[in-house]
mmCIF file of C-alpha atoms in Angstrom:
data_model
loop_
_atom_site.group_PDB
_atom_site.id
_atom_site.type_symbol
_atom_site.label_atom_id
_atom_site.label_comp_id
_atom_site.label_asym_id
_atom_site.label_seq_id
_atom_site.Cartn_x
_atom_site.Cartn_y
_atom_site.Cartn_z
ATOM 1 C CA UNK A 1 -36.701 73.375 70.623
ATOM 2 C CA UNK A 2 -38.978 75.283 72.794
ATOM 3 C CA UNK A 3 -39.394 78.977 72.159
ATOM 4 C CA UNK A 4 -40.928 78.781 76.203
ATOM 5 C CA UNK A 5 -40.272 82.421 77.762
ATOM 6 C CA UNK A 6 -36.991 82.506 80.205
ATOM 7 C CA UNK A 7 -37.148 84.072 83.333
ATOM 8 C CA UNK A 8 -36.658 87.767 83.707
ATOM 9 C CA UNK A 9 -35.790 90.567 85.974
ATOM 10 C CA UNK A 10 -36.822 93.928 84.923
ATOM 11 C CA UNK A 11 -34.461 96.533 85.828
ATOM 12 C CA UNK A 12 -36.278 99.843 87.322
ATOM 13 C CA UNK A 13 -36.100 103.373 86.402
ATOM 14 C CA UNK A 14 -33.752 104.075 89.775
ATOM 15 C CA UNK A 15 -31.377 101.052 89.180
ATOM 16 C CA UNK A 16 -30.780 101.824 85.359
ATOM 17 C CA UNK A 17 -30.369 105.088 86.039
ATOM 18 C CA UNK A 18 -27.561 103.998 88.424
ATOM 19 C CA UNK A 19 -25.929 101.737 85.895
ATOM 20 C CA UNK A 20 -25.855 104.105 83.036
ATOM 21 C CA UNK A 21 -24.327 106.972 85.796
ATOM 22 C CA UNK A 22 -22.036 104.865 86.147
ATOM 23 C CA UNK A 23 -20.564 103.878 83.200
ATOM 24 C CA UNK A 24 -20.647 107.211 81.891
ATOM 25 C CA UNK A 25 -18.898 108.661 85.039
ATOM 26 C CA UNK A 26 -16.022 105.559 83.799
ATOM 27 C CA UNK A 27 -15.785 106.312 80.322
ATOM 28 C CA UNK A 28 -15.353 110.323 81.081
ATOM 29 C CA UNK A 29 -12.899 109.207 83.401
ATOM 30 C CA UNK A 30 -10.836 106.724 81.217
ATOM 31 C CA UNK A 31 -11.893 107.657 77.295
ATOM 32 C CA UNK A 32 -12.063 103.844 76.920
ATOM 33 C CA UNK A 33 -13.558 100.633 77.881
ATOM 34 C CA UNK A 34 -9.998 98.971 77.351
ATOM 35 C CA UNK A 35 -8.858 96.767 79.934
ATOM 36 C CA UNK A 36 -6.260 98.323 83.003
ATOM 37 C CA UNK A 37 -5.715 97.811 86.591
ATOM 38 C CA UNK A 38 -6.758 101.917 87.333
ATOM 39 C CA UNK A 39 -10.142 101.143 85.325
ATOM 40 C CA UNK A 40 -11.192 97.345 87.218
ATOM 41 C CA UNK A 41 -10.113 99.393 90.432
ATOM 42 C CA UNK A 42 -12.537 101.627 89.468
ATOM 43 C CA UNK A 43 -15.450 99.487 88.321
ATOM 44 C CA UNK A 44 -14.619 97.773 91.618
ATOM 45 C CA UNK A 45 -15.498 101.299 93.741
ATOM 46 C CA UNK A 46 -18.396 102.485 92.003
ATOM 47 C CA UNK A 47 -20.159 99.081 92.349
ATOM 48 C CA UNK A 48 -19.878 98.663 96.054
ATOM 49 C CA UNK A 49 -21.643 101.908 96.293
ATOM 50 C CA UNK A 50 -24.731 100.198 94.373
ATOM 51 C CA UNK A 51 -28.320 99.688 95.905
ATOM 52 C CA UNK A 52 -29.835 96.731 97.441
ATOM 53 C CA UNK A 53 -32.187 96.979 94.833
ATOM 54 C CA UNK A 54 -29.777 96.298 92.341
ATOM 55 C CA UNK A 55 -27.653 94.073 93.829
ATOM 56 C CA UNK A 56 -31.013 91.684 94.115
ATOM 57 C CA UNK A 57 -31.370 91.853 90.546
ATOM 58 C CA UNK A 58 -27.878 90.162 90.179
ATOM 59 C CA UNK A 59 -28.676 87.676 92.757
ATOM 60 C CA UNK A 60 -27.389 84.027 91.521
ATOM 61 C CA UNK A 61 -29.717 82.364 89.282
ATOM 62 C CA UNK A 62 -32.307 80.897 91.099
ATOM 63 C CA UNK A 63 -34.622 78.511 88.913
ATOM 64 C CA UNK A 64 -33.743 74.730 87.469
ATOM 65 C CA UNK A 65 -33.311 77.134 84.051
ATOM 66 C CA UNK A 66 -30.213 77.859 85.094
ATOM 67 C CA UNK A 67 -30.403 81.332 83.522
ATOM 68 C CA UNK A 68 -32.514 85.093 83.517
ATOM 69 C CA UNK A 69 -32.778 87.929 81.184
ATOM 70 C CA UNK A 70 -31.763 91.281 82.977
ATOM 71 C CA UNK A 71 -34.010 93.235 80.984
ATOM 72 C CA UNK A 72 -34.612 96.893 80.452
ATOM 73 C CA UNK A 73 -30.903 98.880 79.545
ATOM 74 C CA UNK A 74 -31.522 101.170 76.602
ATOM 75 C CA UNK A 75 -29.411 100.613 73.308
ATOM 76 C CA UNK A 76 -29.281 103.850 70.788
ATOM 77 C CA UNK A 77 -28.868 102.207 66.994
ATOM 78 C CA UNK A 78 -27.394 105.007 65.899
ATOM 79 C CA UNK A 79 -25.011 105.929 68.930
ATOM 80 C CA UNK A 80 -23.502 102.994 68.880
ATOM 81 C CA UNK A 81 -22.713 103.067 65.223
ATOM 82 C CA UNK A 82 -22.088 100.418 62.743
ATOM 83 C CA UNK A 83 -22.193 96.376 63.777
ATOM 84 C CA UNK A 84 -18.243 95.698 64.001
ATOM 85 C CA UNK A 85 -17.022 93.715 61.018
ATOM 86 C CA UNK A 86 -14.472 91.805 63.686
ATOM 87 C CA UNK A 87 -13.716 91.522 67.250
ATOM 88 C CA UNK A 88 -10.633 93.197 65.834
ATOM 89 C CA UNK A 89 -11.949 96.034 64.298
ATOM 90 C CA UNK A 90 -13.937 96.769 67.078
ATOM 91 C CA UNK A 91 -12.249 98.594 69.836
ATOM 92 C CA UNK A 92 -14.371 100.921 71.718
ATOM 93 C CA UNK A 93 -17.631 100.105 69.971
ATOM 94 C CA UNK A 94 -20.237 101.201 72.149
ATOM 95 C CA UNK A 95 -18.094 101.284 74.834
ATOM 96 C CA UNK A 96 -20.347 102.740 77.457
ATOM 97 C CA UNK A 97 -21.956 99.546 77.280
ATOM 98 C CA UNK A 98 -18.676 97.122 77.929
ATOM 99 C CA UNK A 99 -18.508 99.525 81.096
ATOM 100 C CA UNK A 100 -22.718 98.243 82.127
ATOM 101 C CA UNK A 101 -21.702 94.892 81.444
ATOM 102 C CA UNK A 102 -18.228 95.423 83.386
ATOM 103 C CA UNK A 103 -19.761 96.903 86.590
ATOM 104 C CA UNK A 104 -23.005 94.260 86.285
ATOM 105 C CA UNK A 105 -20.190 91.130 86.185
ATOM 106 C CA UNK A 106 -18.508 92.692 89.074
ATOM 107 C CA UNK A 107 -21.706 92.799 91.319
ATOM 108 C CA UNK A 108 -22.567 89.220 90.326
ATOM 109 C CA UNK A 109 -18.545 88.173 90.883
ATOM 110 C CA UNK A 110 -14.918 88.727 89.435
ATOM 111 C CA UNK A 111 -15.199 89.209 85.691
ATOM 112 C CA UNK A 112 -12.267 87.102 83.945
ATOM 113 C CA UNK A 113 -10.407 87.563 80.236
ATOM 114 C CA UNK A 114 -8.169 85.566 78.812
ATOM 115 C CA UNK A 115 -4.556 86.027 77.613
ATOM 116 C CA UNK A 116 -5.342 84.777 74.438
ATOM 117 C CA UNK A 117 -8.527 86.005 73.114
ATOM 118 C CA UNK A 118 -9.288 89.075 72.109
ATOM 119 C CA UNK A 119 -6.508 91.283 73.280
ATOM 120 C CA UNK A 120 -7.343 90.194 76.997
ATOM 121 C CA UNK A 121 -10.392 92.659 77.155
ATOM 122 C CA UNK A 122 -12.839 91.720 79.959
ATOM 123 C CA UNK A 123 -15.944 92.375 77.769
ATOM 124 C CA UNK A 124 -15.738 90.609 74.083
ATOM 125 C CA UNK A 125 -17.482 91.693 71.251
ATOM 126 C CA UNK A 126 -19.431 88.721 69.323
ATOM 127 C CA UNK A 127 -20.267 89.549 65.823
ATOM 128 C CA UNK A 128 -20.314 87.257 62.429
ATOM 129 C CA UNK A 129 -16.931 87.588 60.668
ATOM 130 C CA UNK A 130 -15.698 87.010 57.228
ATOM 131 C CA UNK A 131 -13.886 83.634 56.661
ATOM 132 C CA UNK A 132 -15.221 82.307 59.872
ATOM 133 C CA UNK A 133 -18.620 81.444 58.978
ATOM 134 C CA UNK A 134 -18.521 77.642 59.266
ATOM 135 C CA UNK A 135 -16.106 77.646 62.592
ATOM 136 C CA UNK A 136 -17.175 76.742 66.323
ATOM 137 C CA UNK A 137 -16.598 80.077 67.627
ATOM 138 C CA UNK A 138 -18.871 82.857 68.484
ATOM 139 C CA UNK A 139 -17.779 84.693 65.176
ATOM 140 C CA UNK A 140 -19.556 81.908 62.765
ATOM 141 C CA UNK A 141 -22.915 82.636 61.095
ATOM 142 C CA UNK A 142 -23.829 79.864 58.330
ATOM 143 C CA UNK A 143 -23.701 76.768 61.200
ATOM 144 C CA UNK A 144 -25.473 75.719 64.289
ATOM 145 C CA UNK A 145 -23.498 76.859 66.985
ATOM 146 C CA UNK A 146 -23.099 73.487 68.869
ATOM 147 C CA UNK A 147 -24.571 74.005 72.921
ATOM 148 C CA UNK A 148 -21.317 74.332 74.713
ATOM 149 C CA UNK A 149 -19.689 74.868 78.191
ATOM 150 C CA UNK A 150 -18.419 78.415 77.690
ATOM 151 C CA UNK A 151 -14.626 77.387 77.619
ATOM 152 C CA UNK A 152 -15.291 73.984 78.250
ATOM 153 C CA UNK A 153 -11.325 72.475 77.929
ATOM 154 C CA UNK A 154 -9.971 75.351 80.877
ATOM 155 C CA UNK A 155 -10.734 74.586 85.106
ATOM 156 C CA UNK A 156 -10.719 78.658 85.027
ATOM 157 C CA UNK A 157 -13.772 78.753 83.025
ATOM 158 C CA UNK A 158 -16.656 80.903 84.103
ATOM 159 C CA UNK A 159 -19.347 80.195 86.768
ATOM 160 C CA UNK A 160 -21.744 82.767 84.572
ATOM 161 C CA UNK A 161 -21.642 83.792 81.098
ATOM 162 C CA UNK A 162 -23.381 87.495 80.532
ATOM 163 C CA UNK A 163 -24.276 87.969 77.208
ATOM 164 C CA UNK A 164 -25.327 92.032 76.137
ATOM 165 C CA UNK A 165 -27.418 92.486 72.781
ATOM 166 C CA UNK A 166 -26.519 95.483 70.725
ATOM 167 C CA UNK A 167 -28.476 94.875 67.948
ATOM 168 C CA UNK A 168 -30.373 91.590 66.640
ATOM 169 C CA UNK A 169 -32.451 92.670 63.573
ATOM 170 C CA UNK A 170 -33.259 89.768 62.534
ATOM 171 C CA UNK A 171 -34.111 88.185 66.063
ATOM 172 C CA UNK A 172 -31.611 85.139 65.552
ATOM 173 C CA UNK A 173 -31.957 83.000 68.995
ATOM 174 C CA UNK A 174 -29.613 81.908 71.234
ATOM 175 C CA UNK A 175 -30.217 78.109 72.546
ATOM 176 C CA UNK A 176 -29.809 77.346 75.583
ATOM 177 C CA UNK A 177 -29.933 73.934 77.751
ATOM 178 C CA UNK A 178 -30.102 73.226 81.251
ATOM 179 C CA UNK A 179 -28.779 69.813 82.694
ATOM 180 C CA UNK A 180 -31.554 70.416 85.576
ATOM 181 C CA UNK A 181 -33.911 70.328 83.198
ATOM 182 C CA UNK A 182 -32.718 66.852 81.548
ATOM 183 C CA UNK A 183 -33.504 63.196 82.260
ATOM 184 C CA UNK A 184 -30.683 60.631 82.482
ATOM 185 C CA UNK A 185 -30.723 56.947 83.398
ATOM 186 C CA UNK A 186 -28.714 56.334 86.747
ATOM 187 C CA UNK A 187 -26.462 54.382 84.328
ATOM 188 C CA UNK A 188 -25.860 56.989 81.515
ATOM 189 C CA UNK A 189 -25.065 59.313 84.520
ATOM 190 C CA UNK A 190 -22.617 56.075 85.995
ATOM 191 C CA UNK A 191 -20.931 56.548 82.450
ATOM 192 C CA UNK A 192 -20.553 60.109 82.182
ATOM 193 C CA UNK A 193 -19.564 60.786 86.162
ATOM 194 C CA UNK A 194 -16.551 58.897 84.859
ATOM 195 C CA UNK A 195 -13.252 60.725 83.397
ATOM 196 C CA UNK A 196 -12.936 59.512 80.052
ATOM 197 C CA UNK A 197 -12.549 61.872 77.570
ATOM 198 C CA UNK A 198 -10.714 65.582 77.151
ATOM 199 C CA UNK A 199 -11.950 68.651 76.060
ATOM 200 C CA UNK A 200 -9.922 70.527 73.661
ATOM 201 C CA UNK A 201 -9.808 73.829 73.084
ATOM 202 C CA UNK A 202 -11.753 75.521 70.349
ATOM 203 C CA UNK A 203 -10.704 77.474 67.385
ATOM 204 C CA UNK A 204 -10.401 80.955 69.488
ATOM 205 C CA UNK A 205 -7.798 79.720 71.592
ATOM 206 C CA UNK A 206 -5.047 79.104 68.360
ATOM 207 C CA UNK A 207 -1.683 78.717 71.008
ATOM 208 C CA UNK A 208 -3.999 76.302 73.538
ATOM 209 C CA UNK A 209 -4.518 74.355 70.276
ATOM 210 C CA UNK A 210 -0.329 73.876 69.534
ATOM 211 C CA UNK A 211 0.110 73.046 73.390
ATOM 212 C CA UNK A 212 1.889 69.811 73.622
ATOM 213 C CA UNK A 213 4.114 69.746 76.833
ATOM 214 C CA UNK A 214 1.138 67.846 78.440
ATOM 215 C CA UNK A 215 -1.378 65.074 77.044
ATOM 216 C CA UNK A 216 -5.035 66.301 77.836
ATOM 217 C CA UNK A 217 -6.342 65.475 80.427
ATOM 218 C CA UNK A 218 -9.806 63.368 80.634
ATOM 219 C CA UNK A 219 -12.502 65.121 82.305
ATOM 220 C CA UNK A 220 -16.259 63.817 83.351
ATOM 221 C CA UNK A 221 -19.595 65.560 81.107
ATOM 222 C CA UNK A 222 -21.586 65.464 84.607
ATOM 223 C CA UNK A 223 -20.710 65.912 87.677
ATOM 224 C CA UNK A 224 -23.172 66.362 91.013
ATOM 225 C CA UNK A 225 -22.988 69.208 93.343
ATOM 226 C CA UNK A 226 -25.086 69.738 96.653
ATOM 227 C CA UNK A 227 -27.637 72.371 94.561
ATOM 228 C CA UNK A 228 -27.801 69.368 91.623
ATOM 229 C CA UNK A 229 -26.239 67.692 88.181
ATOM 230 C CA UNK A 230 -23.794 70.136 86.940
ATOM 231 C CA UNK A 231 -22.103 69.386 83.182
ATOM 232 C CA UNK A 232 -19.033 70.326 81.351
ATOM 233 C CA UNK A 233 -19.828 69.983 77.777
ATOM 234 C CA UNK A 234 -18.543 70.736 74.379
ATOM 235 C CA UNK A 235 -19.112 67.692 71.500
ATOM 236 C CA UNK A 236 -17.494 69.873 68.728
ATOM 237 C CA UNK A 237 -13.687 69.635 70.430
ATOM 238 C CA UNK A 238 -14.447 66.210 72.174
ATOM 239 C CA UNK A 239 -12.764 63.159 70.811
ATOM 240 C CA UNK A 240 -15.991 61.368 71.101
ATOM 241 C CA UNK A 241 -14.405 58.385 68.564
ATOM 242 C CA UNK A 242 -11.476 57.431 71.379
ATOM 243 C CA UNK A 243 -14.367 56.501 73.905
ATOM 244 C CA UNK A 244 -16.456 52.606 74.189
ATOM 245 C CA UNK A 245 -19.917 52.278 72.692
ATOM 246 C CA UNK A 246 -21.142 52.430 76.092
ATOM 247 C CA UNK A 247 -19.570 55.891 77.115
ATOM 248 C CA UNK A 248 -20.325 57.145 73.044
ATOM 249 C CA UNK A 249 -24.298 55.830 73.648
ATOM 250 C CA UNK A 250 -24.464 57.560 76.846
ATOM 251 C CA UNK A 251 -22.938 61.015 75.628
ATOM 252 C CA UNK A 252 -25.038 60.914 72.769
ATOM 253 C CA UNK A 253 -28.415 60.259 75.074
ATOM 254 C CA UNK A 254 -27.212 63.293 76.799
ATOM 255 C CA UNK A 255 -27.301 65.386 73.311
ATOM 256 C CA UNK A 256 -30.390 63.651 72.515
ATOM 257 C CA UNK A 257 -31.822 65.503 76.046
ATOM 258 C CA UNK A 258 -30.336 68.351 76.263
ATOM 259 C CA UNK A 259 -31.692 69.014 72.871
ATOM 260 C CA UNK A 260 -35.415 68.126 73.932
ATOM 261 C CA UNK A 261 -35.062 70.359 76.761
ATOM 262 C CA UNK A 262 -33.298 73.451 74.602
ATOM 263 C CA UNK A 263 -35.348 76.626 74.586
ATOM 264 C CA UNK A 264 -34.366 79.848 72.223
ATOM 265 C CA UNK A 265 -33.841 83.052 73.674
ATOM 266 C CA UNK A 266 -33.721 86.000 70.798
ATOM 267 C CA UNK A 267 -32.291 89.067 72.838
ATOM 268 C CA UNK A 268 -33.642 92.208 71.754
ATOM 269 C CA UNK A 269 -31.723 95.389 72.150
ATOM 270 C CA UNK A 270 -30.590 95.943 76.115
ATOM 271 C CA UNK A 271 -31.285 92.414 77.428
ATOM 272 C CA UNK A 272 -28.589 90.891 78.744
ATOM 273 C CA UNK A 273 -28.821 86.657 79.016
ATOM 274 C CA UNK A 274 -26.842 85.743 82.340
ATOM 275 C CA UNK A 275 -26.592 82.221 81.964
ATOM 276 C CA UNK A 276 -25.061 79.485 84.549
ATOM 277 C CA UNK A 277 -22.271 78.103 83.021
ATOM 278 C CA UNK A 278 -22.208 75.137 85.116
ATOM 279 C CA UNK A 279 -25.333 74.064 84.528
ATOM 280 C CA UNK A 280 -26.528 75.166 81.066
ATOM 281 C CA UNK A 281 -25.030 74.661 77.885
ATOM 282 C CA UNK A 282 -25.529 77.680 74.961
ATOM 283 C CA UNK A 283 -25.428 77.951 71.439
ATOM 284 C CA UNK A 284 -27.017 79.868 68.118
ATOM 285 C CA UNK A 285 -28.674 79.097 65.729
ATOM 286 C CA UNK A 286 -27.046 79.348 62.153
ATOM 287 C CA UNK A 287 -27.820 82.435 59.919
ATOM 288 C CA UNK A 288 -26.716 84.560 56.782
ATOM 289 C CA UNK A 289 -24.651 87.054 57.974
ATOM 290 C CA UNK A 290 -24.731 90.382 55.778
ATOM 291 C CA UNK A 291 -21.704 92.395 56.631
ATOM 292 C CA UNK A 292 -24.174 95.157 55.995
ATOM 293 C CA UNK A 293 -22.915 97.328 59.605
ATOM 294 C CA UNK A 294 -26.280 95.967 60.769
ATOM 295 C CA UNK A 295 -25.769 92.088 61.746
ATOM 296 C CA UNK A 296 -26.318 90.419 65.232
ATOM 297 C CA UNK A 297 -23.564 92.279 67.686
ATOM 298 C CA UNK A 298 -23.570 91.108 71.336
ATOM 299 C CA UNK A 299 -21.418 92.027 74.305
ATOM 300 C CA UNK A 300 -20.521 88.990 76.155
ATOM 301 C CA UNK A 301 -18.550 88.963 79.787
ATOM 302 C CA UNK A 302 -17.507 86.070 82.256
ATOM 303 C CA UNK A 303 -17.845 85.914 85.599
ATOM 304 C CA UNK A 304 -16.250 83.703 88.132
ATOM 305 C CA UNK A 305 -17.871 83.626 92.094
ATOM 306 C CA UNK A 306 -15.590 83.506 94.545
ATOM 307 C CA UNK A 307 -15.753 80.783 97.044
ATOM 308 C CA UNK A 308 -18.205 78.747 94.915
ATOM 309 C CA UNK A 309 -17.513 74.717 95.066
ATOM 310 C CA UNK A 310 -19.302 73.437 92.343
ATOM 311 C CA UNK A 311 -16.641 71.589 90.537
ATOM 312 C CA UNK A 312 -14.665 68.346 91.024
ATOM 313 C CA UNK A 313 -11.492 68.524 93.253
ATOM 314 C CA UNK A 314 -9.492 66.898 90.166
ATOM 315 C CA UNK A 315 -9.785 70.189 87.851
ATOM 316 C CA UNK A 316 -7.577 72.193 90.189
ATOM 317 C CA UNK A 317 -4.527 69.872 88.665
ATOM 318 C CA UNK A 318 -5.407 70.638 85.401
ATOM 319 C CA UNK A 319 -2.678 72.353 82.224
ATOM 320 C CA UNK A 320 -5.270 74.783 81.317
ATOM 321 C CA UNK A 321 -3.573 73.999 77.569
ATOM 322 C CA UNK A 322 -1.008 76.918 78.430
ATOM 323 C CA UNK A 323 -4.174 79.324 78.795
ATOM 324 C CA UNK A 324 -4.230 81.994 81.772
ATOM 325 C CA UNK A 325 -7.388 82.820 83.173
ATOM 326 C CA UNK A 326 -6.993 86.883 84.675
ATOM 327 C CA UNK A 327 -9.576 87.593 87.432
ATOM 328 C CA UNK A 328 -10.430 90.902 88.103
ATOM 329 C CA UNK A 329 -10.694 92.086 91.677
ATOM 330 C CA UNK A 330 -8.797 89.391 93.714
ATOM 331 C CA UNK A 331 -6.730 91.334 96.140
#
């Protein structure tokens, strides 16, 4: 794994002093960083008044990476208190800071939550959690986080994934792959163009998992747009043992490169990774999780672009497992 440097944009003086304004001016207003239509109508206001200057800082991600750092926010360790022992137990936890991410997702698209996960809050709080150390979810600590499609098994899945660090003491890395970065034979690609397999959804999504009034549906790993390969990708909830050697050989070639080609990005206080979900897959690396109020604690919020085609016609017929995607900002 490479430890290469990803790209970044440095945020000025002027343009953080706009996004802090900002959120402040929101959680005066609101008291909370807790989902409601008054509070997205708000976000969506206050970040159409933003400068050029920012806005070009949340341009799309423009490099075969497929991702940027948008570094230089300021994080006080003591303001925002103690590392969250749960999503749960979180609530407003450095809440000023859901509002930066918030207003930064809207600028860059229409942030999206889910029904189903974490009480349908548009910015999620990823910390290690006791009793989940071993699971494929973002609170695990002790395994590899397997590189993964953020929400790989839903067609409402996010275009970019915007991931805010709190606090990383001990500089754990987040991996990240991009299929633009790969090499695949034209015949692995022949083989994984095809729709053979489902994605199911992961352990965070517990009623998606008990949906049964539809079989999954088979979906292709690759897929090419206009701008390049794309991928949909999650090995941990793929049925990898119902597919041929062929299709199996190919998939795992396409581990075997997306590996090679993974770099790690350790976040330090204030970055934020903004990462393409359509063409980079993301992970962590494992480590020993404390439960000291000090731990890793990041922010994360998804982002879907309106009027971007970068996905196969067939996904619009797709179950979703029972899931609902909510998109902020639609009417």
């Amino acid at each position: 794994m490479s430890t290469a440097a990803a790209p970044v944009r440095q945020l000025d003086a002027r343009t953080l002093g706009e996004l802090r304004q900002a959120a402040e001016k929101l959680l005066a207003e609101f008291n909370t960083s807790a989902t409601s239509p008054e509070l997205l109508a708000r976000v969506r206001e206050i970040s159409g008044g933003f400068s050029d200057e920012l806005r070009h800082h949340c341009r799309p991600v423009d490099t075969a990476d497929g991702l940027f750092v948008l570094r230089g926010l300021e994080v006080d360790d003591t303001e925002i208190g103690r590392t969250p022992s749960s999503w749960a137990s979180a609530g407003d936890s450095g809440a000023v800071y859901d509002l930066v991410l918030l207003l930064l997702a809207t600028v860059m698209g229409n942030p999206i939550a889910w029904e189903g996960q974490q009480d349908g809050r548009f910015v999620h709080n990823i910390v290690p959690s006791p009793g989940h150390e071993t699971e494929q979810t973002g609170a695990s600590s002790a395994v590899l986080l397997s590189p993964h499609t953020e929400d790989a098994f839903h067609p409402g899945r996010a275009h970019l994934l915007m991931l805010g660090c709190m606090r990383n003491r001990d500089h754990i890395a987040t991996t990240a792959a991009s299929i633009r970065r790969a090499r695949l034979s034209d015949a692995d690609i022949d083989q994984l163009t095809r729709s053979v397999l489902p994605i199911l959804p992961d352990d965070a999504y517990a009623a998606a998992q008990n949906f049964t009034e539809q079989a999954p549906p088979p979906v292709p790993a690759l897929f090419a747009t206009e701008e390049g390969m794309s991928l949909r990708f999650d090995p941990a909830y793929t049925p990898l043992d119902d597919a041929d050697a062929a299709y199996c050989g190919a998939y795992a070639r396409l581990s075997d490169e997306l590996a090679r080609v993974s770099v790690a990005v350790s976040l330090s206080p204030g970055e934020v990774l903004v990462v393409d979900n359509d063409i980079v897959v993301h992970g962590r690396v494992p480590f020993k999780a404390r439960y000291d109020g000090a731990d890793r604690w990041l922010k994360r919020a998804s982002v879907r672009v309106p009027g971007r085609r970068t996905r196969p016609d067939a996904e619009a017929t797709e179950h979703g497992y029972g899931q609902a995607a909510l998109e902020a900002h639609t009417n």
